[in-house]
Tab-separated table of C-alpha atoms in Angstrom:
chain	number	residue	atom	x	y	z
A	1	MET	CA	-32.986	-66.910	11.676
A	2	ARG	CA	-34.317	-63.912	9.761
A	3	VAL	CA	-37.174	-64.672	7.367
A	4	ALA	CA	-38.585	-62.642	4.452
A	5	LEU	CA	-41.953	-63.375	2.821
A	6	VAL	CA	-42.396	-62.007	-0.707
A	7	HIS	CA	-45.686	-61.765	-2.623
A	8	ASP	CA	-46.252	-60.566	-6.199
A	9	TRP	CA	-48.664	-57.755	-5.388
A	10	LEU	CA	-51.300	-57.144	-2.752
A	11	GLU	CA	-54.603	-55.868	-4.106
A	12	HIS	CA	-57.399	-58.004	-2.598
A	13	TYR	CA	-57.773	-60.882	-0.166
A	14	ALA	CA	-58.142	-63.755	-2.642
A	15	GLY	CA	-56.720	-67.239	-3.269
A	16	SER	CA	-52.983	-66.524	-3.354
A	17	GLU	CA	-53.327	-64.108	-0.429
A	18	ARG	CA	-54.732	-66.970	1.658
A	19	VAL	CA	-51.436	-68.775	1.104
A	20	PHE	CA	-49.541	-65.621	2.096
A	21	GLU	CA	-51.703	-65.351	5.224
A	22	GLN	CA	-50.814	-68.891	6.317
A	23	LEU	CA	-47.123	-68.225	5.706
A	24	MET	CA	-47.406	-65.181	7.974
A	25	LEU	CA	-48.958	-67.369	10.676
A	26	LEU	CA	-46.152	-69.890	10.214
A	27	TYR	CA	-43.472	-67.178	10.465
A	28	PRO	CA	-44.924	-64.457	12.732
A	29	ASP	CA	-41.635	-62.534	12.904
A	30	ALA	CA	-40.988	-62.480	9.150
A	31	ASP	CA	-40.752	-59.225	7.199
A	32	LEU	CA	-43.212	-58.774	4.322
A	33	PHE	CA	-42.445	-57.607	0.784
A	34	ALA	CA	-44.503	-57.017	-2.380
A	35	VAL	CA	-44.280	-55.045	-5.618
A	36	VAL	CA	-47.256	-52.930	-4.466
A	37	ASP	CA	-49.721	-52.953	-1.577
A	38	PHE	CA	-53.146	-51.527	-2.369
A	39	VAL	CA	-55.326	-53.805	-0.219
A	40	PRO	CA	-58.436	-51.856	0.877
A	41	GLU	CA	-58.702	-51.040	4.568
A	42	GLN	CA	-61.691	-53.360	5.047
A	43	GLU	CA	-59.700	-56.364	3.723
A	44	ARG	CA	-56.399	-55.773	5.530
A	45	GLY	CA	-57.180	-58.041	8.487
A	46	PHE	CA	-55.179	-60.936	7.034
A	47	LEU	CA	-52.018	-58.782	7.163
A	48	GLN	CA	-52.359	-58.687	10.969
A	49	GLY	CA	-51.285	-55.045	11.113
A	50	ARG	CA	-47.818	-55.892	9.812
A	51	PRO	CA	-46.085	-53.394	7.483
A	52	VAL	CA	-45.337	-54.337	3.870
A	53	LYS	CA	-42.209	-53.096	2.128
A	54	THR	CA	-42.982	-52.243	-1.502
A	55	THR	CA	-41.102	-51.171	-4.630
A	56	PHE	CA	-40.898	-47.918	-6.564
A	57	ILE	CA	-43.956	-48.972	-8.612
A	58	GLN	CA	-46.069	-48.155	-5.536
A	59	ARG	CA	-45.341	-44.460	-6.167
A	60	LEU	CA	-45.756	-44.326	-9.953
A	61	PRO	CA	-48.664	-42.373	-11.506
A	62	PHE	CA	-52.031	-44.177	-11.489
A	63	ALA	CA	-50.408	-47.238	-9.866
A	64	ARG	CA	-53.333	-47.821	-7.511
A	65	SER	CA	-55.726	-48.619	-10.363
A	66	LYS	CA	-53.339	-49.563	-13.172
A	67	PHE	CA	-50.261	-51.127	-11.597
A	68	ARG	CA	-50.532	-54.178	-13.892
A	69	GLU	CA	-49.712	-51.909	-16.821
A	70	TYR	CA	-46.251	-51.550	-15.302
A	71	ILE	CA	-45.599	-55.276	-15.777
A	72	GLY	CA	-42.577	-54.485	-17.953
A	73	LEU	CA	-40.942	-52.698	-14.990
A	74	MET	CA	-41.769	-55.342	-12.409
A	75	PRO	CA	-38.692	-57.548	-12.998
A	76	LEU	CA	-36.509	-54.510	-12.307
A	77	ALA	CA	-38.636	-53.543	-9.317
A	78	ILE	CA	-38.568	-56.952	-7.616
A	79	GLU	CA	-34.788	-57.128	-8.048
A	80	GLN	CA	-34.404	-53.860	-6.108
A	81	LEU	CA	-35.788	-55.345	-2.899
A	82	ASP	CA	-32.893	-55.665	-0.458
A	83	LEU	CA	-33.104	-59.156	1.012
A	84	SER	CA	-29.400	-59.481	1.804
A	85	GLY	CA	-29.938	-59.636	5.569
A	86	TYR	CA	-32.244	-62.676	5.532
A	87	ASP	CA	-31.408	-66.360	5.996
A	88	LEU	CA	-34.674	-67.702	4.514
A	89	ILE	CA	-36.747	-66.175	1.713
A	90	ILE	CA	-40.152	-67.648	0.843
A	91	SER	CA	-41.785	-66.222	-2.263
A	92	SER	CA	-45.484	-66.639	-3.062
A	93	SER	CA	-45.473	-66.271	-6.823
A	94	HIS	CA	-47.814	-66.396	-9.804
A	95	SER	CA	-45.827	-63.793	-11.707
A	96	ILE	CA	-42.831	-61.858	-10.394
A	97	ALA	CA	-42.023	-62.701	-6.761
A	98	LYS	CA	-39.818	-65.710	-7.479
A	99	GLY	CA	-37.338	-63.360	-9.232
A	100	VAL	CA	-35.971	-61.761	-6.049
A	101	LEU	CA	-32.192	-61.689	-5.836
A	102	THR	CA	-30.640	-64.009	-3.239
A	103	GLY	CA	-27.092	-64.960	-2.302
A	104	PRO	CA	-25.283	-68.303	-1.948
A	105	ASN	CA	-25.762	-68.388	1.841
A	106	GLN	CA	-29.504	-67.820	1.662
A	107	VAL	CA	-32.270	-70.377	1.133
A	108	HIS	CA	-35.002	-69.379	-1.346
A	109	VAL	CA	-38.173	-71.489	-1.341
A	110	SER	CA	-40.717	-70.459	-3.985
A	111	TYR	CA	-44.387	-71.443	-3.677
A	112	VAL	CA	-45.627	-71.176	-7.264
A	113	HIS	CA	-49.355	-70.773	-7.856
A	114	SER	CA	-48.588	-70.890	-11.591
A	115	PRO	CA	-45.792	-69.789	-13.911
A	116	MET	CA	-46.922	-66.530	-15.563
A	117	ARG	CA	-49.440	-67.997	-17.997
A	118	TYR	CA	-49.834	-64.873	-20.131
A	119	ALA	CA	-46.142	-65.074	-21.020
A	120	TRP	CA	-46.037	-68.827	-21.648
A	121	ASP	CA	-48.793	-71.204	-22.787
A	122	LEU	CA	-51.631	-68.650	-22.724
A	123	GLN	CA	-49.841	-65.929	-24.690
A	124	ARG	CA	-52.106	-66.272	-27.734
A	125	GLN	CA	-55.264	-66.123	-25.604
A	126	TYR	CA	-53.920	-63.051	-23.764
A	127	LEU	CA	-53.150	-61.253	-27.029
A	128	ARG	CA	-56.512	-62.202	-28.519
A	129	GLU	CA	-58.557	-61.086	-25.511
A	130	GLY	CA	-56.567	-57.840	-25.319
A	131	ASN	CA	-57.070	-57.182	-29.044
A	132	LEU	CA	-53.284	-57.215	-29.427
A	133	GLU	CA	-52.871	-59.702	-32.243
A	134	ARG	CA	-51.899	-57.067	-34.830
A	135	GLY	CA	-50.432	-53.608	-35.157
A	136	LEU	CA	-47.698	-51.787	-33.280
A	137	LYS	CA	-49.303	-52.416	-29.894
A	138	GLY	CA	-49.412	-56.117	-30.688
A	139	LEU	CA	-45.745	-56.080	-31.729
A	140	TYR	CA	-44.787	-54.294	-28.511
A	141	ALA	CA	-46.814	-56.770	-26.425
A	142	ARG	CA	-45.074	-59.735	-28.078
A	143	LEU	CA	-41.663	-58.185	-27.474
A	144	LEU	CA	-42.536	-57.501	-23.838
A	145	LEU	CA	-43.760	-61.064	-23.283
A	146	HIS	CA	-40.616	-62.422	-24.949
A	147	ARG	CA	-38.477	-60.443	-22.488
A	148	LEU	CA	-40.613	-61.634	-19.565
A	149	ARG	CA	-40.176	-65.268	-20.646
A	150	ASN	CA	-36.403	-64.902	-20.803
A	151	TRP	CA	-36.306	-63.232	-17.389
A	152	ASP	CA	-38.713	-65.770	-15.872
A	153	ALA	CA	-36.658	-68.738	-17.082
A	154	ARG	CA	-33.367	-67.209	-15.950
A	155	THR	CA	-34.564	-66.340	-12.440
A	156	ALA	CA	-35.576	-69.945	-11.821
A	157	LEU	CA	-31.866	-70.536	-11.187
A	158	GLY	CA	-32.133	-68.462	-8.002
A	159	VAL	CA	-34.695	-70.779	-6.409
A	160	ASP	CA	-33.448	-73.585	-4.163
A	161	VAL	CA	-36.780	-75.416	-3.807
A	162	PHE	CA	-39.913	-75.094	-5.929
A	163	ILE	CA	-43.304	-75.851	-4.392
A	164	ALA	CA	-46.371	-76.268	-6.622
A	165	ASN	CA	-49.983	-75.953	-5.523
A	166	SER	CA	-50.964	-79.075	-7.529
A	167	ASP	CA	-49.384	-81.828	-9.585
A	168	TYR	CA	-50.693	-79.992	-12.645
A	169	ILE	CA	-48.646	-76.904	-11.742
A	170	ALA	CA	-45.653	-79.123	-10.905
A	171	ASP	CA	-45.806	-80.405	-14.488
A	172	ARG	CA	-45.936	-76.827	-15.782
A	173	ILE	CA	-42.944	-75.858	-13.618
A	174	HIS	CA	-40.978	-78.750	-15.066
A	175	LYS	CA	-41.978	-77.792	-18.606
A	176	VAL	CA	-41.068	-74.113	-18.206
A	177	TYR	CA	-38.111	-74.197	-15.778
A	178	ARG	CA	-36.872	-77.814	-16.161
A	179	ARG	CA	-37.028	-78.146	-12.362
A	180	ASP	CA	-38.829	-80.613	-10.131
A	181	ALA	CA	-41.353	-79.253	-7.646
A	182	ILE	CA	-42.878	-80.548	-4.421
A	183	THR	CA	-46.677	-80.400	-4.388
A	184	VAL	CA	-48.248	-78.685	-1.368
A	185	PRO	CA	-51.948	-77.927	-1.961
A	186	PRO	CA	-53.101	-74.445	-0.903
A	187	PRO	CA	-54.927	-73.981	2.401
A	188	VAL	CA	-58.721	-74.197	2.440
A	189	ALA	CA	-60.814	-73.050	5.406
A	190	VAL	CA	-62.655	-76.362	5.604
A	191	ASP	CA	-63.906	-75.545	9.123
A	192	ARG	CA	-66.196	-72.916	7.579
A	193	PHE	CA	-67.764	-75.546	5.293
A	194	LEU	CA	-69.446	-78.291	7.295
A	195	PRO	CA	-71.830	-81.078	6.298
A	196	GLY	CA	-75.470	-80.251	6.816
A	197	THR	CA	-78.942	-81.461	6.009
A	198	GLY	CA	-81.026	-80.634	2.975
A	199	ASP	CA	-83.104	-82.032	0.165
A	200	ARG	CA	-80.069	-82.747	-2.029
A	201	ASP	CA	-82.353	-82.747	-5.053
A	202	ALA	CA	-80.583	-80.155	-7.269
A	203	TYR	CA	-77.145	-80.014	-8.834
A	204	LEU	CA	-75.131	-76.872	-8.069
A	205	VAL	CA	-72.757	-74.618	-10.003
A	206	ALA	CA	-71.088	-71.673	-8.194
A	207	SER	CA	-68.657	-69.792	-10.401
A	208	ARG	CA	-67.640	-66.570	-12.056
A	209	PHE	CA	-69.191	-66.267	-15.499
A	210	VAL	CA	-65.989	-66.063	-17.542
A	211	PRO	CA	-65.205	-68.089	-20.685
A	212	TYR	CA	-62.700	-70.591	-19.264
A	213	LYS	CA	-65.116	-71.665	-16.508
A	214	ARG	CA	-67.320	-73.234	-19.250
A	215	VAL	CA	-70.517	-72.738	-17.235
A	216	GLU	CA	-72.542	-72.550	-20.460
A	217	LEU	CA	-71.569	-76.177	-21.207
A	218	ILE	CA	-73.060	-77.299	-17.908
A	219	VAL	CA	-76.258	-75.357	-18.646
A	220	GLU	CA	-76.397	-76.866	-22.133
A	221	ALA	CA	-75.992	-80.370	-20.687
A	222	PHE	CA	-78.816	-79.925	-18.175
A	223	ALA	CA	-81.030	-78.305	-20.792
A	224	ALA	CA	-81.020	-81.739	-22.434
A	225	MET	CA	-81.888	-83.413	-19.078
A	226	PRO	CA	-85.174	-81.684	-18.122
A	227	ASN	CA	-85.866	-84.131	-15.298
A	228	ARG	CA	-82.781	-82.961	-13.364
A	229	ARG	CA	-82.672	-79.631	-11.521
A	230	LEU	CA	-79.666	-77.289	-11.838
A	231	LEU	CA	-78.953	-74.189	-9.750
A	232	VAL	CA	-76.349	-71.784	-11.181
A	233	VAL	CA	-74.929	-69.102	-8.864
A	234	GLY	CA	-72.575	-66.425	-10.111
A	235	ALA	CA	-71.963	-63.280	-12.125
A	236	GLY	CA	-69.640	-61.973	-14.796
A	237	ALA	CA	-69.290	-60.824	-18.371
A	238	GLY	CA	-70.691	-64.098	-19.722
A	239	LYS	CA	-73.990	-63.878	-17.850
A	240	GLN	CA	-76.140	-63.181	-20.920
A	241	ARG	CA	-74.728	-66.169	-22.762
A	242	ILE	CA	-75.619	-68.393	-19.809
A	243	LEU	CA	-79.119	-66.906	-19.536
A	244	ASN	CA	-79.622	-67.550	-23.249
A	245	ALA	CA	-78.589	-71.189	-22.824
A	246	ALA	CA	-81.041	-71.589	-19.913
A	247	ARG	CA	-83.967	-69.813	-21.610
A	248	GLY	CA	-87.106	-71.920	-21.644
A	249	CYS	CA	-85.651	-74.572	-19.304
A	250	GLY	CA	-87.850	-74.929	-16.248
A	251	ASN	CA	-85.279	-77.156	-14.543
A	252	ILE	CA	-82.493	-74.513	-14.569
A	253	GLU	CA	-82.337	-71.523	-12.217
A	254	VAL	CA	-79.690	-68.773	-12.479
A	255	ARG	CA	-79.043	-66.657	-9.362
A	256	ALA	CA	-76.790	-63.734	-8.513
A	257	PRO	CA	-73.863	-64.370	-6.118
A	258	VAL	CA	-74.939	-65.050	-2.535
A	259	PRO	CA	-73.246	-64.290	0.808
A	260	GLY	CA	-70.828	-66.865	2.204
A	261	PRO	CA	-73.208	-68.515	4.710
A	262	GLU	CA	-75.875	-68.890	2.022
A	263	LEU	CA	-73.351	-70.492	-0.355
A	264	VAL	CA	-72.434	-72.985	2.374
A	265	ARG	CA	-76.114	-73.845	2.795
A	266	LEU	CA	-76.496	-74.379	-0.958
A	267	MET	CA	-73.442	-76.652	-1.011
A	268	GLN	CA	-74.776	-78.617	1.960
A	269	SER	CA	-78.091	-79.272	0.201
A	270	ALA	CA	-76.751	-79.987	-3.317
A	271	ARG	CA	-77.036	-83.426	-4.858
A	272	ALA	CA	-73.605	-82.843	-6.433
A	273	PHE	CA	-71.378	-79.876	-7.275
A	274	VAL	CA	-70.654	-79.577	-11.027
A	275	PHE	CA	-67.444	-78.014	-12.363
A	276	ALA	CA	-66.277	-77.837	-15.992
A	277	ALA	CA	-63.153	-75.633	-15.851
A	278	GLU	CA	-59.482	-76.571	-16.048
A	279	GLU	CA	-58.113	-74.905	-12.922
A	280	ASP	CA	-54.641	-74.773	-11.432
A	281	PHE	CA	-56.199	-76.078	-8.215
A	282	GLY	CA	-59.920	-75.422	-7.578
A	283	ILE	CA	-60.701	-74.328	-4.022
A	284	THR	CA	-64.488	-74.525	-4.495
A	285	LEU	CA	-64.125	-78.254	-5.166
A	286	VAL	CA	-62.611	-78.720	-1.702
A	287	GLU	CA	-65.261	-76.486	-0.126
A	288	ALA	CA	-68.046	-78.594	-1.655
A	289	GLN	CA	-66.374	-81.784	-0.417
A	290	ALA	CA	-66.065	-80.245	3.070
A	291	CYS	CA	-69.859	-79.862	3.001
A	292	GLY	CA	-70.139	-83.591	2.345
A	293	THR	CA	-71.109	-83.049	-1.290
A	294	PRO	CA	-69.800	-85.195	-4.174
A	295	VAL	CA	-68.255	-83.380	-7.145
A	296	ILE	CA	-68.669	-83.959	-10.878
A	297	ALA	CA	-65.688	-82.241	-12.519
A	298	PHE	CA	-63.594	-82.004	-15.651
A	299	GLY	CA	-60.694	-84.387	-15.031
A	300	ALA	CA	-57.824	-81.997	-15.668
A	301	GLY	CA	-55.786	-79.530	-13.637
A	302	GLY	CA	-56.128	-79.519	-9.875
A	303	ALA	CA	-59.366	-81.534	-9.906
A	304	ARG	CA	-57.295	-84.692	-10.314
A	305	ASP	CA	-55.536	-83.914	-7.016
A	306	ILE	CA	-58.769	-83.187	-5.168
A	307	ILE	CA	-61.427	-85.656	-6.297
A	308	VAL	CA	-61.214	-89.366	-5.602
A	309	ASP	CA	-62.793	-90.611	-8.846
A	310	ASP	CA	-65.324	-93.439	-8.783
A	311	THR	CA	-62.871	-95.535	-10.817
A	312	ALA	CA	-60.150	-95.269	-8.138
A	313	SER	CA	-59.319	-98.567	-6.470
A	314	GLN	CA	-59.034	-99.145	-2.717
A	315	ARG	CA	-60.292	-95.644	-1.848
A	316	GLU	CA	-63.743	-94.313	-1.030
A	317	PRO	CA	-64.909	-92.315	-4.070
A	318	THR	CA	-65.887	-88.674	-3.612
A	319	GLY	CA	-66.869	-87.746	-7.158
A	320	VAL	CA	-66.832	-88.364	-10.888
A	321	LEU	CA	-64.324	-86.977	-13.398
A	322	PHE	CA	-65.147	-86.551	-17.087
A	323	ASN	CA	-62.471	-86.297	-19.766
A	324	ALA	CA	-63.806	-83.737	-22.278
A	325	GLN	CA	-65.202	-80.222	-21.987
A	326	THR	CA	-68.416	-81.020	-23.840
A	327	ALA	CA	-72.095	-81.076	-22.894
A	328	ALA	CA	-72.251	-84.752	-23.878
A	329	ALA	CA	-69.384	-85.654	-21.516
A	330	ILE	CA	-71.122	-83.809	-18.674
A	331	ARG	CA	-74.380	-85.669	-19.320
A	332	ASP	CA	-72.535	-89.002	-19.302
A	333	ALA	CA	-70.822	-88.067	-16.028
A	334	VAL	CA	-74.141	-87.146	-14.384
A	335	GLU	CA	-75.659	-90.470	-15.466
A	336	ARG	CA	-72.607	-92.355	-14.152
A	337	PHE	CA	-72.879	-90.489	-10.865
A	338	GLU	CA	-76.552	-91.407	-10.468
A	339	ARG	CA	-75.916	-95.078	-11.259
A	340	ASN	CA	-73.385	-95.216	-8.422
A	341	GLU	CA	-74.822	-92.547	-6.132
A	342	SER	CA	-75.028	-94.874	-3.121
A	343	HIS	CA	-71.224	-95.245	-3.195
A	344	PHE	CA	-70.659	-91.541	-2.433
A	345	THR	CA	-71.015	-90.666	1.240
A	346	ALA	CA	-70.906	-87.301	2.998
A	347	ALA	CA	-68.421	-88.722	5.502
A	348	ALA	CA	-65.962	-89.773	2.768
A	349	CYS	CA	-66.238	-86.381	1.063
A	350	ARG	CA	-65.612	-84.607	4.360
A	351	ARG	CA	-62.596	-86.783	5.209
A	352	ASN	CA	-61.146	-86.152	1.780
A	353	SER	CA	-61.444	-82.373	2.232
A	354	LEU	CA	-59.436	-82.421	5.464
A	355	ARG	CA	-56.290	-83.176	3.426
A	356	PHE	CA	-56.441	-79.518	2.355
A	357	SER	CA	-57.002	-77.808	5.716
A	358	THR	CA	-54.980	-74.790	6.832
A	359	ALA	CA	-53.304	-76.911	9.514
A	360	ALA	CA	-52.285	-79.519	6.927
A	361	PHE	CA	-50.857	-76.756	4.716
A	362	ARG	CA	-48.751	-75.273	7.508
A	363	ASP	CA	-47.491	-78.720	8.535
A	364	ARG	CA	-46.417	-79.570	4.967
A	365	MET	CA	-44.752	-76.181	4.478
A	366	ARG	CA	-42.904	-76.499	7.778
A	367	ARG	CA	-41.503	-79.876	6.719
A	368	VAL	CA	-40.519	-78.779	3.206
A	369	VAL	CA	-38.799	-75.621	4.438
A	370	GLY	CA	-37.109	-77.552	7.240
A	371	ASP	CA	-35.713	-80.045	4.741
A	372	ALA	CA	-34.449	-77.197	2.536
A	373	LEU	CA	-32.663	-75.567	5.478
A	374	ALA	CA	-31.163	-78.888	6.584
A	375	GLU	CA	-29.873	-79.571	3.084
A	376	ARG	CA	-28.250	-76.149	2.888
A	377	LYS	CA	-26.689	-76.616	6.324
A	378	ALA	CA	-25.220	-79.953	5.212
A	379	ARG	CA	-23.601	-78.246	2.231
A	380	ARG	CA	-21.918	-75.729	4.529
A	381	LEU	CA	-20.189	-78.333	6.705
A	382	PRO	CA	-16.355	-78.139	6.430
A	383	ARG	CA	-14.996	-80.706	4.043
A	384	LEU	CA	-12.097	-82.960	4.983
A	385	PRO	CA	-9.152	-83.215	2.581
A	386	PRO	CA	-9.648	-86.124	0.173
A	387	LEU	CA	-7.911	-89.420	0.836
A	388	SER	CA	-4.858	-90.011	-1.301
A	389	LEU	CA	-5.092	-93.674	-2.282
A	390	GLY	CA	-1.820	-95.435	-2.973
A	391	ARG	CA	0.285	-92.632	-1.424
A	392	ALA	CA	3.906	-93.555	-0.799
A	393	ALA	CA	4.934	-93.994	2.846
A	394	PRO	CA	6.875	-91.101	4.451
A	395	GLU	CA	10.668	-91.473	4.189
A	396	HIS	CA	11.099	-91.819	7.975
A	397	ALA	CA	7.972	-93.809	8.734
A	398	PRO	CA	8.178	-96.027	11.843
A	399	GLU	CA	8.876	-99.711	11.233
A	400	HIS	CA	5.832	-100.814	13.200
A	401	ALA	CA	2.627	-98.785	13.127
A	402	PRO	CA	0.512	-98.800	16.308
A	403	GLU	CA	-2.061	-101.575	16.412
A	404	HIS	CA	-5.438	-100.539	14.917
A	405	ALA	CA	-3.973	-97.243	13.637
A	406	PRO	CA	-6.047	-95.830	10.755
A	407	VAL	CA	-4.517	-96.057	7.325
A	408	ASP	CA	-3.931	-92.816	5.394
A	409	GLN	CA	-5.731	-90.726	8.007
A	410	PRO	CA	-5.842	-87.098	6.779
A	411	ALA	CA	-4.039	-84.507	8.829
A	412	GLY	CA	-6.252	-82.684	11.333
């Protein structure tokens, strides 16, 4: 069986590339495809020295730094990849990869990190942040996104099986493509995040400082709880806004990003990890749980798949979910957590995280792909001619049929 693995584009080793890496481990002989491949030399280890076949966009002017500006050409580019010689195609898609062209004798399984948000439900936010709400550039952007939506919806017909990285994304797939999806959470390197010892006296936030992460809400909530310590680790365009919210608060410390081992140590010694964003999945939530740390999170998106809420019945709780992105809701969640803190154990958090290990991911993917191949094989079996009920007997039929002879048995 020949296998092709297709990714949107390769630029850095990040979340979606970790999925691609595990697919490469699952199918070590597969050929690799992407719109472009500009991964820096120091990050190419996950590609295991394997070549990547790219599209014509790889060779366009300024593509290395501005390939996203060729988004209007990417549907054409991905359709030019010749996958005709492959039995199984697995696409890892948050934008374009699911649109590869496949034939009736091929199986196409698409792992969707998210339907292209900037073309669907986040179009207005994309236009606003890009200052494209008015003028000719805005008109062109709207037209381009309209074309991308039409193409995105149409190419869903070429996918045999959709896989979502969370139930939240499965709902979005159903909304956009009117197709059901199987949820397979992305792989998390839980073996790098182990329970440890520490004071566990401070709450922890580790995040990029961008608007949708809502870090300033967490800071605002703890500013009103001066007897509770908060450590905020991160960087980004919203840093000054967060520093302003923390000004004058002796219980809040803001630090620059720290190396991986130091982040693990901070997670191991945190009283709880606090998270206020609505994420498609939320890998840091799993990492905190792997360190034996409870999580206080906004109860939307992937957090609902990860955290066992303290209201869940018949399961050991591993955190608290709050239902509104407000400082007041965060304060209420912290107080609820502290009232029931003895119910949250490091062992339960760690066990919960193991559901998202790399081994668990590969096992689930192997089963889903195996089922898809088996279903396609069943469709290819030769079909017997249909029975003709009530057919008249042949003119020269024998007077006595052999005992136990089948009735109306089809020829052949």
